[in-house]
Amino acid sequence: MKHFLSVEHMTKEEIIALLDMAEKYRQDEYELTKQVFSANLFFEPSTRTKMSFIVAERRLGIEALEFNTENSSMKKGETLYDTAKTFEAIGADVLVIRHESDDWADELKDRMNVPIVNAGAGKKDHPTQSLLDAITIYQEFGSFDGLNIVIAGDIKHSRVARSNAQMLTKLGANVYFTGAPDFMDDSLAYPYVTMDEAIEMSDVLMLLRIQHERHDQFSSSTVNYNEHYGLTIEREKKMKEHAIVLHPGPVNRGVEIDTTLVECDRSRIFKQMSNGVYVRMAVLTTQLLKWGIIHEHDIKKRNSTFGGQPVTKMRSVN
Ligand code: NCD
């Protein structure tokens, strides 16, 4: 059975079906009528991804099992595989996993009897991030065809760069990279442009954080980074009128982006986070359906009236 592990193995049709379902979840409230448990196993720090999975689960009525690496039996030497099997045995219906290894899924994917959702694999894959970036771009432009999307920053160490380049190319966009020479990755077959070219040509400029935790040595490119490679006030002024700025977060203000630009008119950074909830709801239900853990009739529109008033929708953030 198919887990949700990488963009590489997704077809354009599968991506579009997930984006459509996420849009449906954005418009109306749905919940599962069957009891479902999820385990969110995060072995790397996370604020947005972990919390938006939890909100996605709670909105659907899925019960999230608490897990904290610091207090878990992994501190006693238990492996990732045995931890995952434990959650399967005690009744988790879906496992959401983030781990620093690029290939953590290899030892699990043929041995688990519940679906696994990748919430981040080393520097290799971050497929739910790509879905939320794609839906944010679609909401803006209504199409991907011919859009110039430049991914800027620490390409070499970024799973967001890899997954997004694959997904946005599949969807019909022109993907480019830019960044300091130290942060380029020749094994990735996408054209590189300079930051100043990126500013002029991009419809979407996607900034990335320097992934210090994955650097083995000091990089001189990190010195005066904002001036050389970041989005400064001067550069922002030269962008196309309709161009938008994305960033997966966490933002290092004053490094990849001037602090005053984090919430500028072009920034969709907080909108990306809101969209993260809906795409994760879509991924979770799609996996539960595929594995036969729930069926279509287990997904119900919430009885969204109380005294004739619709229940409050999630805040819409720009
Ligand atoms: C990213 C990640 O963890 O890969 N953050 C996220 O999931 N929103 C990017 C990063 O850490 O720089």
PDB file of N, CA, C and O and ligand atoms in Angstrom, residues 44-45 48-49 98 126 129 159-160 209 211 213-214 248-250, ligand 1:
ATOM      1  N   GLU A  44      12.742  15.952  15.080  1.00  0.00           N
ATOM      2  CA  GLU A  44      13.474  17.196  14.812  1.00  0.00           C
ATOM      3  C   GLU A  44      12.572  18.327  15.275  1.00  0.00           C
ATOM      4  O   GLU A  44      11.353  18.172  15.267  1.00  0.00           O
ATOM      5  N   PRO A  45      13.144  19.487  15.630  1.00  0.00           N
ATOM      6  CA  PRO A  45      12.293  20.599  16.064  1.00  0.00           C
ATOM      7  C   PRO A  45      11.282  20.991  14.995  1.00  0.00           C
ATOM      8  O   PRO A  45      11.561  20.868  13.796  1.00  0.00           O
ATOM      9  N   ARG A  48       5.570  25.027  12.995  1.00  0.00           N
ATOM     10  CA  ARG A  48       4.476  25.076  12.012  1.00  0.00           C
ATOM     11  C   ARG A  48       3.977  23.691  11.600  1.00  0.00           C
ATOM     12  O   ARG A  48       2.777  23.413  11.613  1.00  0.00           O
ATOM     13  N   THR A  49       4.881  22.833  11.180  1.00  0.00           N
ATOM     14  CA  THR A  49       4.449  21.553  10.613  1.00  0.00           C
ATOM     15  C   THR A  49       3.747  20.717  11.678  1.00  0.00           C
ATOM     16  O   THR A  49       2.641  20.218  11.469  1.00  0.00           O
ATOM     17  N   ARG A  98       8.664  12.998  11.282  1.00  0.00           N
ATOM     18  CA  ARG A  98       9.761  13.874  10.838  1.00  0.00           C
ATOM     19  C   ARG A  98      11.028  13.383  11.508  1.00  0.00           C
ATOM     20  O   ARG A  98      11.048  13.149  12.718  1.00  0.00           O
ATOM     21  N   HIS A 126      10.015  17.098   1.713  1.00  0.00           N
ATOM     22  CA  HIS A 126       9.049  17.729   2.630  1.00  0.00           C
ATOM     23  C   HIS A 126       7.760  17.926   1.823  1.00  0.00           C
ATOM     24  O   HIS A 126       7.363  19.050   1.505  1.00  0.00           O
ATOM     25  N   GLN A 129       4.878  20.411   2.778  1.00  0.00           N
ATOM     26  CA  GLN A 129       5.262  21.820   2.600  1.00  0.00           C
ATOM     27  C   GLN A 129       5.047  22.227   1.134  1.00  0.00           C
ATOM     28  O   GLN A 129       4.548  23.309   0.838  1.00  0.00           O
ATOM     29  N   ARG A 159      15.374  20.455   2.216  1.00  0.00           N
ATOM     30  CA  ARG A 159      14.361  19.521   1.697  1.00  0.00           C
ATOM     31  C   ARG A 159      13.228  20.291   1.022  1.00  0.00           C
ATOM     32  O   ARG A 159      12.576  19.786   0.118  1.00  0.00           O
ATOM     33  N   VAL A 160      13.000  21.539   1.470  1.00  0.00           N
ATOM     34  CA  VAL A 160      11.930  22.344   0.867  1.00  0.00           C
ATOM     35  C   VAL A 160      12.297  22.650  -0.594  1.00  0.00           C
ATOM     36  O   VAL A 160      11.447  22.561  -1.487  1.00  0.00           O
ATOM     37  N   ARG A 209      15.672  29.567   4.758  1.00  0.00           N
ATOM     38  CA  ARG A 209      16.576  29.797   5.884  1.00  0.00           C
ATOM     39  C   ARG A 209      17.898  29.059   5.620  1.00  0.00           C
ATOM     40  O   ARG A 209      17.901  28.006   4.981  1.00  0.00           O
ATOM     41  N   GLN A 211      20.382  26.486   6.561  1.00  0.00           N
ATOM     42  CA  GLN A 211      20.159  25.272   7.376  1.00  0.00           C
ATOM     43  C   GLN A 211      21.419  24.967   8.198  1.00  0.00           C
ATOM     44  O   GLN A 211      22.090  23.953   7.975  1.00  0.00           O
ATOM     45  N   GLU A 213      22.022  23.723  10.956  1.00  0.00           N
ATOM     46  CA  GLU A 213      22.088  22.421  11.631  1.00  0.00           C
ATOM     47  C   GLU A 213      22.588  21.312  10.710  1.00  0.00           C
ATOM     48  O   GLU A 213      22.961  20.239  11.172  1.00  0.00           O
ATOM     49  N   ARG A 214      22.617  21.571   9.409  1.00  0.00           N
ATOM     50  CA  ARG A 214      23.108  20.545   8.473  1.00  0.00           C
ATOM     51  C   ARG A 214      24.461  20.920   7.870  1.00  0.00           C
ATOM     52  O   ARG A 214      24.919  20.279   6.933  1.00  0.00           O
ATOM     53  N   PRO A 248       9.083  29.141   3.932  1.00  0.00           N
ATOM     54  CA  PRO A 248       8.443  28.061   4.698  1.00  0.00           C
ATOM     55  C   PRO A 248       8.474  28.301   6.212  1.00  0.00           C
ATOM     56  O   PRO A 248       7.746  27.649   6.955  1.00  0.00           O
ATOM     57  N   GLY A 249       9.322  29.263   6.656  1.00  0.00           N
ATOM     58  CA  GLY A 249       9.514  29.456   8.090  1.00  0.00           C
ATOM     59  C   GLY A 249      10.336  28.300   8.654  1.00  0.00           C
ATOM     60  O   GLY A 249      10.391  27.231   8.042  1.00  0.00           O
ATOM     61  N   PRO A 250      10.999  28.452   9.765  1.00  0.00           N
ATOM     62  CA  PRO A 250      11.105  29.685  10.518  1.00  0.00           C
ATOM     63  C   PRO A 250      11.981  30.722   9.812  1.00  0.00           C
ATOM     64  O   PRO A 250      12.962  30.348   9.161  1.00  0.00           O
TER      65      PRO A 250
HETATM   66  C1  NCD B   1      11.187  23.901   7.016  1.00  0.00           C
HETATM   67  C2  NCD B   1      11.677  22.517   7.375  1.00  0.00           C
HETATM   68  O1  NCD B   1      11.599  22.091   8.515  1.00  0.00           O
HETATM   69  O2  NCD B   1      12.168  21.900   6.462  1.00  0.00           O
HETATM   70  N1  NCD B   1      10.244  24.412   7.912  1.00  0.00           N
HETATM   71  C3  NCD B   1       8.954  23.975   7.869  1.00  0.00           C
HETATM   72  O3  NCD B   1       8.686  22.802   7.840  1.00  0.00           O
HETATM   73  N2  NCD B   1       8.005  24.920   7.806  1.00  0.00           N
HETATM   74  C4  NCD B   1      12.251  24.848   6.648  1.00  0.00           C
HETATM   75  C5  NCD B   1      13.338  25.190   7.610  1.00  0.00           C
HETATM   76  O4  NCD B   1      13.479  24.617   8.688  1.00  0.00           O
HETATM   77  O5  NCD B   1      14.116  26.079   7.270  1.00  0.00           O
END
